[in-house]
mmCIF file of N, CA and C in Angstrom:
data_model
loop_
_atom_site.group_PDB
_atom_site.id
_atom_site.type_symbol
_atom_site.label_atom_id
_atom_site.label_comp_id
_atom_site.label_asym_id
_atom_site.label_seq_id
_atom_site.Cartn_x
_atom_site.Cartn_y
_atom_site.Cartn_z
ATOM 1 N N MET F 26 0.792 -0.810 0.141
ATOM 2 C CA MET F 26 0.051 -0.202 -0.007
ATOM 3 C C MET F 26 0.491 1.230 0.007
ATOM 4 N N LEU F 27 0.311 2.178 -0.502
ATOM 5 C CA LEU F 27 1.107 3.508 -0.516
ATOM 6 C C LEU F 27 0.890 4.090 0.593
ATOM 7 N N SER F 28 0.134 3.797 1.492
ATOM 8 C CA SER F 28 0.696 5.047 2.679
ATOM 9 C C SER F 28 1.265 3.913 3.673
ATOM 10 N N ASP F 29 1.768 2.616 3.682
ATOM 11 C CA ASP F 29 3.094 1.909 3.814
ATOM 12 C C ASP F 29 4.308 2.619 3.548
ATOM 13 N N VAL F 30 4.385 2.672 2.153
ATOM 14 C CA VAL F 30 5.845 2.909 1.640
ATOM 15 C C VAL F 30 5.493 4.213 2.283
ATOM 16 N N LEU F 31 4.818 5.350 2.364
ATOM 17 C CA LEU F 31 5.322 6.267 3.053
ATOM 18 C C LEU F 31 5.656 6.149 4.375
ATOM 19 N N ALA F 32 4.724 5.494 5.289
ATOM 20 C CA ALA F 32 5.845 6.298 6.565
ATOM 21 C C ALA F 32 7.218 4.841 6.636
ATOM 22 N N ARG F 33 7.318 3.868 5.899
ATOM 23 C CA ARG F 33 8.349 4.009 5.660
ATOM 24 C C ARG F 33 9.834 4.736 5.042
ATOM 25 N N GLU F 34 9.497 5.525 3.969
ATOM 26 C CA GLU F 34 10.534 7.223 3.707
ATOM 27 C C GLU F 34 10.447 7.601 4.250
ATOM 28 N N ARG F 35 8.826 7.848 5.237
ATOM 29 C CA ARG F 35 8.421 9.253 6.607
ATOM 30 C C ARG F 35 10.181 8.533 7.498
ATOM 31 N N ALA F 36 10.031 7.707 7.280
ATOM 32 C CA ALA F 36 11.204 6.806 9.209
ATOM 33 C C ALA F 36 12.629 7.235 8.858
ATOM 34 N N ARG F 37 12.290 7.310 7.128
ATOM 35 C CA ARG F 37 14.059 7.241 6.683
ATOM 36 C C ARG F 37 14.798 8.383 6.593
ATOM 37 N N ILE F 38 13.785 9.535 6.777
ATOM 38 C CA ILE F 38 14.495 10.935 6.756
ATOM 39 C C ILE F 38 15.332 11.268 7.440
ATOM 40 N N THR F 39 16.309 11.805 7.066
ATOM 41 C CA THR F 39 17.335 12.154 7.557
ATOM 42 C C THR F 39 17.366 14.219 7.914
ATOM 43 N N LEU F 40 17.941 13.945 8.631
ATOM 44 C CA LEU F 40 17.908 15.747 9.124
ATOM 45 C C LEU F 40 18.210 16.756 8.240
ATOM 46 N N GLY F 41 19.153 16.357 7.003
ATOM 47 C CA GLY F 41 19.460 16.997 5.916
ATOM 48 C C GLY F 41 18.799 17.185 5.099
ATOM 49 N N ARG F 42 18.215 15.829 4.458
ATOM 50 C CA ARG F 42 17.085 15.408 3.370
ATOM 51 C C ARG F 42 15.550 16.961 4.070
ATOM 52 N N ARG F 43 15.358 16.175 5.616
ATOM 53 C CA ARG F 43 14.266 16.803 6.163
ATOM 54 C C ARG F 43 14.555 18.297 5.808
ATOM 55 N N ILE F 44 15.614 18.925 6.668
ATOM 56 C CA ILE F 44 15.978 20.625 5.465
ATOM 57 C C ILE F 44 16.047 20.839 5.020
ATOM 58 N N GLY F 45 16.279 20.000 3.489
ATOM 59 C CA GLY F 45 15.791 20.360 2.544
ATOM 60 C C GLY F 45 15.009 20.511 1.566
ATOM 61 N N LEU F 46 13.615 19.292 2.173
ATOM 62 C CA LEU F 46 12.512 19.187 2.109
ATOM 63 C C LEU F 46 11.336 20.816 2.170
ATOM 64 N N VAL F 47 12.218 21.262 3.582
ATOM 65 C CA VAL F 47 11.309 22.605 4.434
ATOM 66 C C VAL F 47 11.697 23.898 3.244
ATOM 67 N N LEU F 48 13.271 23.045 2.421
ATOM 68 C CA LEU F 48 14.155 24.412 1.514
ATOM 69 C C LEU F 48 13.102 24.693 0.176
ATOM 70 N N ARG F 49 13.201 23.559 -0.386
ATOM 71 C CA ARG F 49 11.385 23.423 -1.507
ATOM 72 C C ARG F 49 10.097 23.320 -1.353
ATOM 73 N N ARG F 50 9.642 23.088 -0.552
ATOM 74 C CA ARG F 50 8.563 23.867 0.020
ATOM 75 C C ARG F 50 8.267 25.194 0.290
ATOM 76 N N HIS F 51 8.538 25.528 0.617
ATOM 77 C CA HIS F 51 9.354 26.991 0.904
ATOM 78 C C HIS F 51 8.740 27.608 -0.445
ATOM 79 N N ARG F 52 10.105 27.779 -1.198
ATOM 80 C CA ARG F 52 10.185 27.754 -3.211
ATOM 81 C C ARG F 52 8.736 27.477 -3.197
ATOM 82 N N ARG F 53 8.302 26.412 -3.482
ATOM 83 C CA ARG F 53 7.628 25.752 -3.984
ATOM 84 C C ARG F 53 6.163 27.317 -3.802
ATOM 85 N N GLU F 54 5.876 26.850 -2.274
ATOM 86 C CA GLU F 54 4.863 27.795 -2.005
ATOM 87 C C GLU F 54 4.758 29.265 -2.408
ATOM 88 N N ASN F 55 5.922 30.334 -2.270
ATOM 89 C CA ASN F 55 6.242 31.053 -3.006
ATOM 90 C C ASN F 55 6.178 30.907 -4.351
ATOM 91 N N ARG F 56 5.712 30.076 -5.178
ATOM 92 C CA ARG F 56 6.407 30.235 -6.525
ATOM 93 C C ARG F 56 7.651 30.799 -7.398
ATOM 94 N N HIS F 57 8.632 30.702 -6.600
ATOM 95 C CA HIS F 57 9.434 31.184 -6.765
ATOM 96 C C HIS F 57 10.843 30.005 -7.637
ATOM 97 N N SER F 58 11.631 30.263 -9.108
ATOM 98 C CA SER F 58 12.009 29.679 -9.317
ATOM 99 C C SER F 58 13.244 28.709 -8.159
ATOM 100 N N GLN F 59 13.766 27.554 -8.718
ATOM 101 C CA GLN F 59 15.233 27.908 -8.296
ATOM 102 C C GLN F 59 16.376 28.834 -8.570
ATOM 103 N N ARG F 60 15.530 29.418 -9.286
ATOM 104 C CA ARG F 60 16.617 30.402 -10.237
ATOM 105 C C ARG F 60 16.586 31.364 -9.100
ATOM 106 N N GLU F 61 15.637 32.142 -9.242
ATOM 107 C CA GLU F 61 14.785 33.698 -8.617
ATOM 108 C C GLU F 61 15.677 32.747 -6.916
ATOM 109 N N THR F 62 15.242 32.287 -6.673
ATOM 110 C CA THR F 62 15.666 31.654 -4.774
ATOM 111 C C THR F 62 16.806 31.646 -5.196
ATOM 112 N N ALA F 63 17.752 30.991 -5.448
ATOM 113 C CA ALA F 63 19.148 31.503 -5.586
ATOM 114 C C ALA F 63 20.233 32.235 -5.352
ATOM 115 N N GLN F 64 19.476 33.575 -6.609
ATOM 116 C CA GLN F 64 20.306 34.770 -7.186
ATOM 117 C C GLN F 64 19.453 35.914 -5.713
ATOM 118 N N GLU F 65 18.712 35.109 -5.717
ATOM 119 C CA GLU F 65 18.228 36.523 -3.891
ATOM 120 C C GLU F 65 18.890 36.054 -2.503
ATOM 121 N N ILE F 66 19.233 34.670 -2.591
ATOM 122 C CA ILE F 66 20.247 34.629 -1.042
ATOM 123 C C ILE F 66 21.606 34.602 -2.345
ATOM 124 N N GLY F 67 22.239 34.830 -2.998
ATOM 125 C CA GLY F 67 23.405 34.906 -3.622
ATOM 126 C C GLY F 67 24.213 33.574 -4.449
ATOM 127 N N TRP F 68 23.411 32.480 -4.232
ATOM 128 C CA TRP F 68 24.440 31.071 -4.530
ATOM 129 C C TRP F 68 23.915 30.815 -6.311
ATOM 130 N N SER F 69 24.570 30.311 -6.334
ATOM 131 C CA SER F 69 24.556 29.622 -7.698
ATOM 132 C C SER F 69 22.808 28.705 -7.199
ATOM 133 N N ARG F 70 22.238 28.408 -9.019
ATOM 134 C CA ARG F 70 21.553 27.833 -9.177
ATOM 135 C C ARG F 70 21.367 26.274 -8.992
ATOM 136 N N SER F 71 22.973 25.366 -9.222
ATOM 137 C CA SER F 71 22.680 24.157 -8.811
ATOM 138 C C SER F 71 22.921 23.955 -7.276
ATOM 139 N N ALA F 72 23.875 24.923 -6.708
ATOM 140 C CA ALA F 72 23.923 24.822 -5.304
ATOM 141 C C ALA F 72 22.489 24.497 -4.342
ATOM 142 N N LEU F 73 21.673 25.436 -4.857
ATOM 143 C CA LEU F 73 20.483 25.704 -4.056
ATOM 144 C C LEU F 73 19.867 23.935 -4.579
ATOM 145 N N ALA F 74 20.055 23.252 -5.677
ATOM 146 C CA ALA F 74 19.743 22.502 -5.867
ATOM 147 C C ALA F 74 19.977 21.583 -5.081
ATOM 148 N N ARG F 75 21.410 21.274 -5.418
ATOM 149 C CA ARG F 75 22.491 20.218 -3.892
ATOM 150 C C ARG F 75 21.433 20.486 -2.282
ATOM 151 N N ALA F 76 21.489 21.549 -1.551
ATOM 152 C CA ALA F 76 20.605 22.149 -0.644
ATOM 153 C C ALA F 76 19.201 21.194 -0.320
ATOM 154 N N GLU F 77 18.530 21.803 -1.542
ATOM 155 C CA GLU F 77 16.913 20.957 -1.963
ATOM 156 C C GLU F 77 17.216 19.167 -1.100
ATOM 157 N N VAL F 78 17.580 19.410 -2.214
ATOM 158 C CA VAL F 78 17.721 16.725 -1.608
ATOM 159 C C VAL F 78 18.620 16.539 -0.754
ATOM 160 N N ASP F 79 19.321 17.467 0.194
ATOM 161 C CA ASP F 79 19.636 17.239 1.026
ATOM 162 C C ASP F 79 21.148 18.473 1.762
ATOM 163 N N ALA F 80 20.909 18.677 2.719
ATOM 164 C CA ALA F 80 21.471 20.212 2.966
ATOM 165 C C ALA F 80 22.626 19.432 4.540
ATOM 166 N N ALA F 81 22.576 17.913 4.325
ATOM 167 C CA ALA F 81 23.467 17.939 5.283
ATOM 168 C C ALA F 81 25.080 18.198 5.171
ATOM 169 N N ALA F 82 25.912 18.209 3.896
ATOM 170 C CA ALA F 82 26.955 19.162 3.643
ATOM 171 C C ALA F 82 26.794 20.465 4.251
ATOM 172 N N LEU F 83 25.966 21.063 3.595
ATOM 173 C CA LEU F 83 26.569 22.205 4.489
ATOM 174 C C LEU F 83 26.999 22.066 5.492
ATOM 175 N N PRO F 84 27.529 24.108 5.576
ATOM 176 C CA PRO F 84 28.006 24.694 7.092
ATOM 177 C C PRO F 84 27.032 24.960 7.313
ATOM 178 N N LEU F 85 27.015 24.719 9.151
ATOM 179 C CA LEU F 85 25.790 25.030 10.142
ATOM 180 C C LEU F 85 25.239 26.431 9.831
ATOM 181 N N HIS F 86 25.697 27.617 9.401
ATOM 182 C CA HIS F 86 25.622 28.373 9.428
ATOM 183 C C HIS F 86 24.857 28.999 7.990
ATOM 184 N N LYS F 87 25.401 28.456 6.888
ATOM 185 C CA LYS F 87 24.303 28.626 6.122
ATOM 186 C C LYS F 87 23.110 27.767 6.512
ATOM 187 N N VAL F 88 23.238 27.122 6.472
ATOM 188 C CA VAL F 88 21.728 25.704 6.936
ATOM 189 C C VAL F 88 21.259 26.816 7.373
ATOM 190 N N GLU F 89 21.467 27.356 8.761
ATOM 191 C CA GLU F 89 20.795 28.564 9.895
ATOM 192 C C GLU F 89 20.087 29.454 9.128
ATOM 193 N N ALA F 90 21.272 30.037 7.629
ATOM 194 C CA ALA F 90 20.024 31.000 6.903
ATOM 195 C C ALA F 90 19.733 30.413 6.609
ATOM 196 N N LEU F 91 19.135 29.430 5.695
ATOM 197 C CA LEU F 91 18.405 28.952 4.748
ATOM 198 C C LEU F 91 17.364 28.983 5.339
ATOM 199 N N LEU F 92 17.481 28.604 6.908
ATOM 200 C CA LEU F 92 16.303 28.335 7.451
ATOM 201 C C LEU F 92 15.761 29.320 8.073
ATOM 202 N N ALA F 93 16.218 30.355 8.040
ATOM 203 C CA ALA F 93 15.512 32.162 8.280
ATOM 204 C C ALA F 93 14.658 32.464 7.430
ATOM 205 N N LEU F 94 15.137 32.352 6.436
ATOM 206 C CA LEU F 94 14.820 32.659 4.534
ATOM 207 C C LEU F 94 12.964 31.794 4.251
ATOM 208 N N THR F 95 13.224 30.898 5.393
ATOM 209 C CA THR F 95 11.453 29.615 5.451
ATOM 210 C C THR F 95 10.648 30.090 6.403
ATOM 211 N N GLY F 96 11.842 31.105 7.760
ATOM 212 C CA GLY F 96 10.618 30.964 8.581
ATOM 213 C C GLY F 96 10.477 30.216 9.747
ATOM 214 N N HIS F 97 12.084 29.028 9.431
ATOM 215 C CA HIS F 97 12.234 28.483 10.459
ATOM 216 C C HIS F 97 13.727 28.557 11.129
ATOM 217 N N ARG F 98 13.988 27.806 12.372
ATOM 218 C CA ARG F 98 15.331 28.099 12.686
ATOM 219 C C ARG F 98 15.921 26.425 13.936
ATOM 220 N N LEU F 99 17.238 26.549 13.719
ATOM 221 C CA LEU F 99 17.409 25.352 14.766
ATOM 222 C C LEU F 99 17.472 25.618 16.117
ATOM 223 N N ALA F 100 16.755 24.412 16.476
ATOM 224 C CA ALA F 100 16.550 23.877 18.364
ATOM 225 C C ALA F 100 17.218 22.896 18.559
ATOM 226 N N ILE F 101 17.726 23.175 19.864
ATOM 227 C CA ILE F 101 18.809 21.906 20.268
ATOM 228 C C ILE F 101 17.576 22.380 21.570
ATOM 229 N N VAL F 102 17.524 20.521 21.523
ATOM 230 C CA VAL F 102 16.302 20.546 22.548
ATOM 231 C C VAL F 102 16.709 19.228 23.416
ATOM 232 N N PRO F 103 16.109 18.694 24.607
ATOM 233 C CA PRO F 103 16.579 17.171 24.953
ATOM 234 C C PRO F 103 15.463 16.772 24.820
ATOM 235 N N GLU F 104 16.026 15.599 25.299
ATOM 236 C CA GLU F 104 15.477 14.110 24.016
ATOM 237 C C GLU F 104 14.679 14.123 24.455
ATOM 238 N N THR F 105 14.717 14.084 25.899
ATOM 239 C CA THR F 105 13.399 13.486 27.063
ATOM 240 C C THR F 105 12.044 14.751 26.187
ATOM 241 N N VAL F 106 11.176 13.739 25.743
ATOM 242 C CA VAL F 106 9.565 14.063 25.770
ATOM 243 C C VAL F 106 9.005 15.463 26.757
ATOM 244 N N GLU F 107 9.202 14.834 27.933
ATOM 245 C CA GLU F 107 8.577 15.632 28.719
ATOM 246 C C GLU F 107 9.025 17.301 29.321
ATOM 247 N N THR F 108 11.153 16.686 29.341
ATOM 248 C CA THR F 108 11.566 17.887 28.847
ATOM 249 C C THR F 108 12.012 19.157 28.314
ATOM 250 N N ALA F 109 11.683 18.452 27.375
ATOM 251 C CA ALA F 109 11.594 19.644 26.232
ATOM 252 C C ALA F 109 9.869 19.745 25.802
ATOM 253 N N SER F 110 9.482 19.143 25.902
ATOM 254 C CA SER F 110 7.898 20.067 26.089
ATOM 255 C C SER F 110 7.577 21.562 27.222
ATOM 256 N N ALA F 111 8.620 21.174 27.919
ATOM 257 C CA ALA F 111 8.594 21.924 29.380
ATOM 258 C C ALA F 111 9.493 23.055 28.987
ATOM 259 N N LEU F 112 10.465 23.004 28.533
ATOM 260 C CA LEU F 112 11.328 23.730 28.383
ATOM 261 C C LEU F 112 11.170 24.433 26.572
ATOM 262 N N GLY F 113 10.425 23.940 26.226
ATOM 263 C CA GLY F 113 10.758 24.093 24.637
ATOM 264 C C GLY F 113 11.732 23.729 23.702
ATOM 265 N N GLU F 114 12.812 24.505 24.451
ATOM 266 C CA GLU F 114 13.574 24.519 24.295
ATOM 267 C C GLU F 114 15.098 24.313 25.461
ATOM 268 N N GLU F 115 16.008 24.241 25.170
ATOM 269 C CA GLU F 115 16.571 24.203 25.777
ATOM 270 C C GLU F 115 17.838 25.799 25.685
ATOM 271 N N SER F 116 17.147 26.619 27.235
ATOM 272 C CA SER F 116 17.707 27.848 27.541
ATOM 273 C C SER F 116 18.941 28.300 26.895
ATOM 274 N N ASP F 117 19.424 29.530 26.735
ATOM 275 C CA ASP F 117 20.825 30.422 26.833
ATOM 276 C C ASP F 117 21.295 30.538 27.687
ATOM 277 N N VAL F 118 20.747 30.873 29.027
ATOM 278 C CA VAL F 118 20.474 30.770 30.199
ATOM 279 C C VAL F 118 21.154 29.744 30.903
ATOM 280 N N ALA F 119 21.150 28.523 30.255
ATOM 281 C CA ALA F 119 21.517 26.860 31.104
ATOM 282 C C ALA F 119 23.857 27.176 30.783
ATOM 283 N N TRP F 120 23.671 27.748 29.802
ATOM 284 C CA TRP F 120 25.012 27.746 29.464
ATOM 285 C C TRP F 120 25.586 28.981 30.296
ATOM 286 N N GLY F 121 26.953 28.793 31.418
ATOM 287 C CA GLY F 121 27.740 29.455 31.996
ATOM 288 C C GLY F 121 28.215 30.312 31.317
ATOM 289 N N VAL F 122 29.322 31.464 32.135
ATOM 290 C CA VAL F 122 29.851 31.906 31.680
ATOM 291 C C VAL F 122 31.244 31.309 30.437
ATOM 292 N N PRO F 123 31.974 30.431 31.950
ATOM 293 C CA PRO F 123 33.005 29.656 31.177
ATOM 294 C C PRO F 123 32.931 29.063 29.232
ATOM 295 N N ASP F 124 31.788 28.709 29.311
ATOM 296 C CA ASP F 124 31.291 28.259 27.962
ATOM 297 C C ASP F 124 31.437 29.144 27.045
ATOM 298 N N LEU F 125 30.279 30.913 27.355
ATOM 299 C CA LEU F 125 30.239 31.787 25.971
ATOM 300 C C LEU F 125 31.316 32.017 26.583
ATOM 301 N N VAL F 126 31.977 32.634 27.549
ATOM 302 C CA VAL F 126 32.399 34.182 27.343
ATOM 303 C C VAL F 126 34.066 33.929 27.759
ATOM 304 N N ALA F 127 34.332 32.460 29.064
ATOM 305 C CA ALA F 127 36.251 32.755 28.972
ATOM 306 C C ALA F 127 37.140 31.863 27.462
ATOM 307 N N ARG F 128 38.034 32.631 27.797
ATOM 308 C CA ARG F 128 38.681 32.778 26.160
ATOM 309 C C ARG F 128 40.163 32.834 27.145
ATOM 310 N N ASP F 129 41.303 32.095 26.036
ATOM 311 C CA ASP F 129 42.474 32.539 26.704
ATOM 312 C C ASP F 129 43.632 33.701 26.011
ATOM 313 N N ALA F 130 44.391 33.829 25.599
ATOM 314 C CA ALA F 130 44.082 34.871 25.017
ATOM 315 C C ALA F 130 44.406 34.219 23.603
ATOM 316 N N GLY F 131 44.438 32.859 22.767
ATOM 317 C CA GLY F 131 44.364 32.936 21.531
ATOM 318 C C GLY F 131 43.506 33.242 21.294
ATOM 319 N N ARG F 132 42.362 33.373 22.191
ATOM 320 C CA ARG F 132 40.752 32.893 21.965
ATOM 321 C C ARG F 132 40.100 31.993 21.306
ATOM 322 N N ARG F 133 40.721 31.190 22.379
ATOM 323 C CA ARG F 133 40.503 29.607 22.287
ATOM 324 C C ARG F 133 39.565 29.753 23.504
ATOM 325 N N ARG F 134 38.587 28.618 23.698
ATOM 326 C CA ARG F 134 38.338 27.785 24.583
ATOM 327 C C ARG F 134 38.702 27.624 25.941
ATOM 328 N N LEU F 135 38.663 27.618 26.821
ATOM 329 C CA LEU F 135 39.190 27.199 27.880
ATOM 330 C C LEU F 135 39.101 26.027 28.462
ATOM 331 N N PRO F 136 40.180 24.962 28.420
ATOM 332 C CA PRO F 136 39.313 23.441 28.779
ATOM 333 C C PRO F 136 38.367 22.880 30.087
ATOM 334 N N THR F 137 38.242 22.216 29.950
ATOM 335 C CA THR F 137 36.854 22.041 30.610
ATOM 336 C C THR F 137 36.905 21.109 32.203
ATOM 337 N N THR F 138 38.108 20.602 31.918
ATOM 338 C CA THR F 138 39.163 19.737 32.592
ATOM 339 C C THR F 138 39.141 20.522 33.992
ATOM 340 N N GLY F 139 38.759 21.944 34.350
ATOM 341 C CA GLY F 139 38.866 22.500 35.378
ATOM 342 C C GLY F 139 38.434 23.801 35.389
ATOM 343 N N ALA F 140 38.827 24.054 36.621
ATOM 344 C CA ALA F 140 37.628 25.772 36.769
ATOM 345 C C ALA F 140 37.844 26.895 37.048
ATOM 346 N N VAL F 141 37.331 27.706 36.050
ATOM 347 C CA VAL F 141 37.494 28.602 35.491
ATOM 348 C C VAL F 141 36.969 30.211 36.572
ATOM 349 N N ARG F 142 37.619 31.583 36.471
ATOM 350 C CA ARG F 142 36.785 32.459 37.576
ATOM 351 C C ARG F 142 37.439 33.654 36.131
ATOM 352 N N LEU F 143 37.244 34.649 36.987
ATOM 353 C CA LEU F 143 37.031 36.154 36.362
ATOM 354 C C LEU F 143 38.356 36.666 37.357
ATOM 355 N N ARG F 144 39.771 36.934 37.173
ATOM 356 C CA ARG F 144 40.429 37.683 37.826
ATOM 357 C C ARG F 144 40.304 38.987 38.173
ATOM 358 N N SER F 145 40.693 38.778 39.363
ATOM 359 C CA SER F 145 40.160 40.592 40.050
ATOM 360 C C SER F 145 40.579 41.995 39.325
ATOM 361 N N SER F 146 40.967 42.860 39.601
ATOM 362 C CA SER F 146 41.590 44.195 38.672
ATOM 363 C C SER F 146 42.893 44.166 38.990
ATOM 364 N N THR F 147 42.681 44.128 40.585
ATOM 365 C CA THR F 147 44.085 44.505 41.187
ATOM 366 C C THR F 147 45.549 42.576 40.634
ATOM 367 N N GLU F 148 44.834 41.398 40.477
ATOM 368 C CA GLU F 148 44.993 40.081 39.842
ATOM 369 C C GLU F 148 45.438 40.348 38.377
ATOM 370 N N ARG F 149 44.480 41.357 37.344
ATOM 371 C CA ARG F 149 45.762 40.798 36.167
ATOM 372 C C ARG F 149 45.854 42.584 36.532
ATOM 373 N N LEU F 150 46.372 43.291 36.537
ATOM 374 C CA LEU F 150 47.410 44.500 37.458
ATOM 375 C C LEU F 150 48.714 44.209 37.586
ATOM 376 N N VAL F 151 48.453 43.143 39.084
ATOM 377 C CA VAL F 151 49.573 42.605 39.191
ATOM 378 C C VAL F 151 50.634 41.576 38.352
ATOM 379 N N ASP F 152 49.599 40.848 38.105
ATOM 380 C CA ASP F 152 49.794 39.684 36.629
ATOM 381 C C ASP F 152 50.082 40.119 35.338
ATOM 382 N N GLY F 153 49.647 41.232 35.041
ATOM 383 C CA GLY F 153 49.943 41.992 34.275
ATOM 384 C C GLY F 153 51.295 42.381 33.916
ATOM 385 N N ARG F 154 51.978 41.948 34.792
ATOM 386 C CA ARG F 154 53.652 42.256 34.169
ATOM 387 C C ARG F 154 54.541 41.659 33.583
ATOM 388 N N GLY F 155 54.414 40.525 33.844
ATOM 389 C CA GLY F 155 54.462 38.895 33.793
ATOM 390 C C GLY F 155 54.241 38.256 32.048
ATOM 391 N N THR F 156 54.575 37.738 31.729
ATOM 392 C CA THR F 156 54.660 37.580 30.329
ATOM 393 C C THR F 156 53.083 36.393 29.994
ATOM 394 N N GLY F 157 51.877 36.492 29.194
ATOM 395 C CA GLY F 157 51.550 35.392 29.384
ATOM 396 C C GLY F 157 50.315 35.385 30.220
ATOM 397 N N HIS F 158 49.973 36.574 30.847
ATOM 398 C CA HIS F 158 48.512 36.505 32.063
ATOM 399 C C HIS F 158 48.002 37.311 31.409
ATOM 400 N N GLU F 159 48.025 37.636 30.103
ATOM 401 C CA GLU F 159 46.945 39.181 30.455
ATOM 402 C C GLU F 159 45.581 38.633 30.220
ATOM 403 N N GLY F 160 45.374 37.335 29.742
ATOM 404 C CA GLY F 160 44.258 37.436 29.741
ATOM 405 C C GLY F 160 43.122 37.624 31.003
ATOM 406 N N PRO F 161 41.948 37.740 31.136
ATOM 407 C CA PRO F 161 40.968 38.743 31.739
ATOM 408 C C PRO F 161 40.986 36.628 33.068
ATOM 409 N N TRP F 162 40.919 35.861 32.308
ATOM 410 C CA TRP F 162 40.847 34.605 33.274
ATOM 411 C C TRP F 162 41.527 33.306 33.460
ATOM 412 N N VAL F 163 41.634 32.755 34.622
ATOM 413 C CA VAL F 163 42.233 31.745 35.278
ATOM 414 C C VAL F 163 41.711 30.454 34.874
ATOM 415 N N TRP F 164 42.105 29.336 34.761
ATOM 416 C CA TRP F 164 41.930 28.336 34.859
ATOM 417 C C TRP F 164 43.219 27.516 36.115
ATOM 418 N N THR F 165 42.647 26.500 36.566
ATOM 419 C CA THR F 165 43.206 25.779 37.642
ATOM 420 C C THR F 165 42.336 24.387 37.414
ATOM 421 N N ARG F 166 44.082 23.746 37.219
ATOM 422 C CA ARG F 166 43.503 21.932 37.439
ATOM 423 C C ARG F 166 42.542 21.880 38.270
ATOM 424 N N ALA F 167 41.612 20.839 37.488
ATOM 425 C CA ALA F 167 40.622 19.761 38.854
ATOM 426 C C ALA F 167 41.952 19.270 39.191
ATOM 427 N N ARG F 168 41.696 19.200 39.914
ATOM 428 C CA ARG F 168 42.440 17.889 41.547
ATOM 429 C C ARG F 168 41.798 16.948 41.351
#
C-alpha cells in the first residue's frame, strides 16, 4: 500500500533531507524558481538544488541562514519528551560564563577539565607585568 511506503520513507528521512524538503516547500509555496531563489540568496542554482536534496553537507551557518529565509530555525532540545515540552528548547541562560565568554589569549575556549574564574582588576594589574598573563580568566586544573 502507498501509505506503508510513505510511512517507511518518512521514518528514513535524515535531518539534512528534512531541511532540504523545508527549503523546497517554501520555494514552491512562494512560486519561486530555483534560479530566482538562488539569486536572492547569492548562490548558484546548482548549489540550491543540492541543498534541496540534502542539506547535510552545508556548513551550519548556511543551514541557519536558509532556514531563517523560510521562517524556520534550528533548536536544540532535550531528548526526553517531558523535558522538551516543558522547556520548548534549551535556554541560553543554562550555559555558564566559561562556556560562552571565557577565552585564553589566543581566543580559544579554556579546557573543560578545570575551574574557570574571572580575575580581579588587582590580579590583572599585578600579573600583567609577567609574560603570558594578559587574559582576564584564570583556569585551574581539577584535582
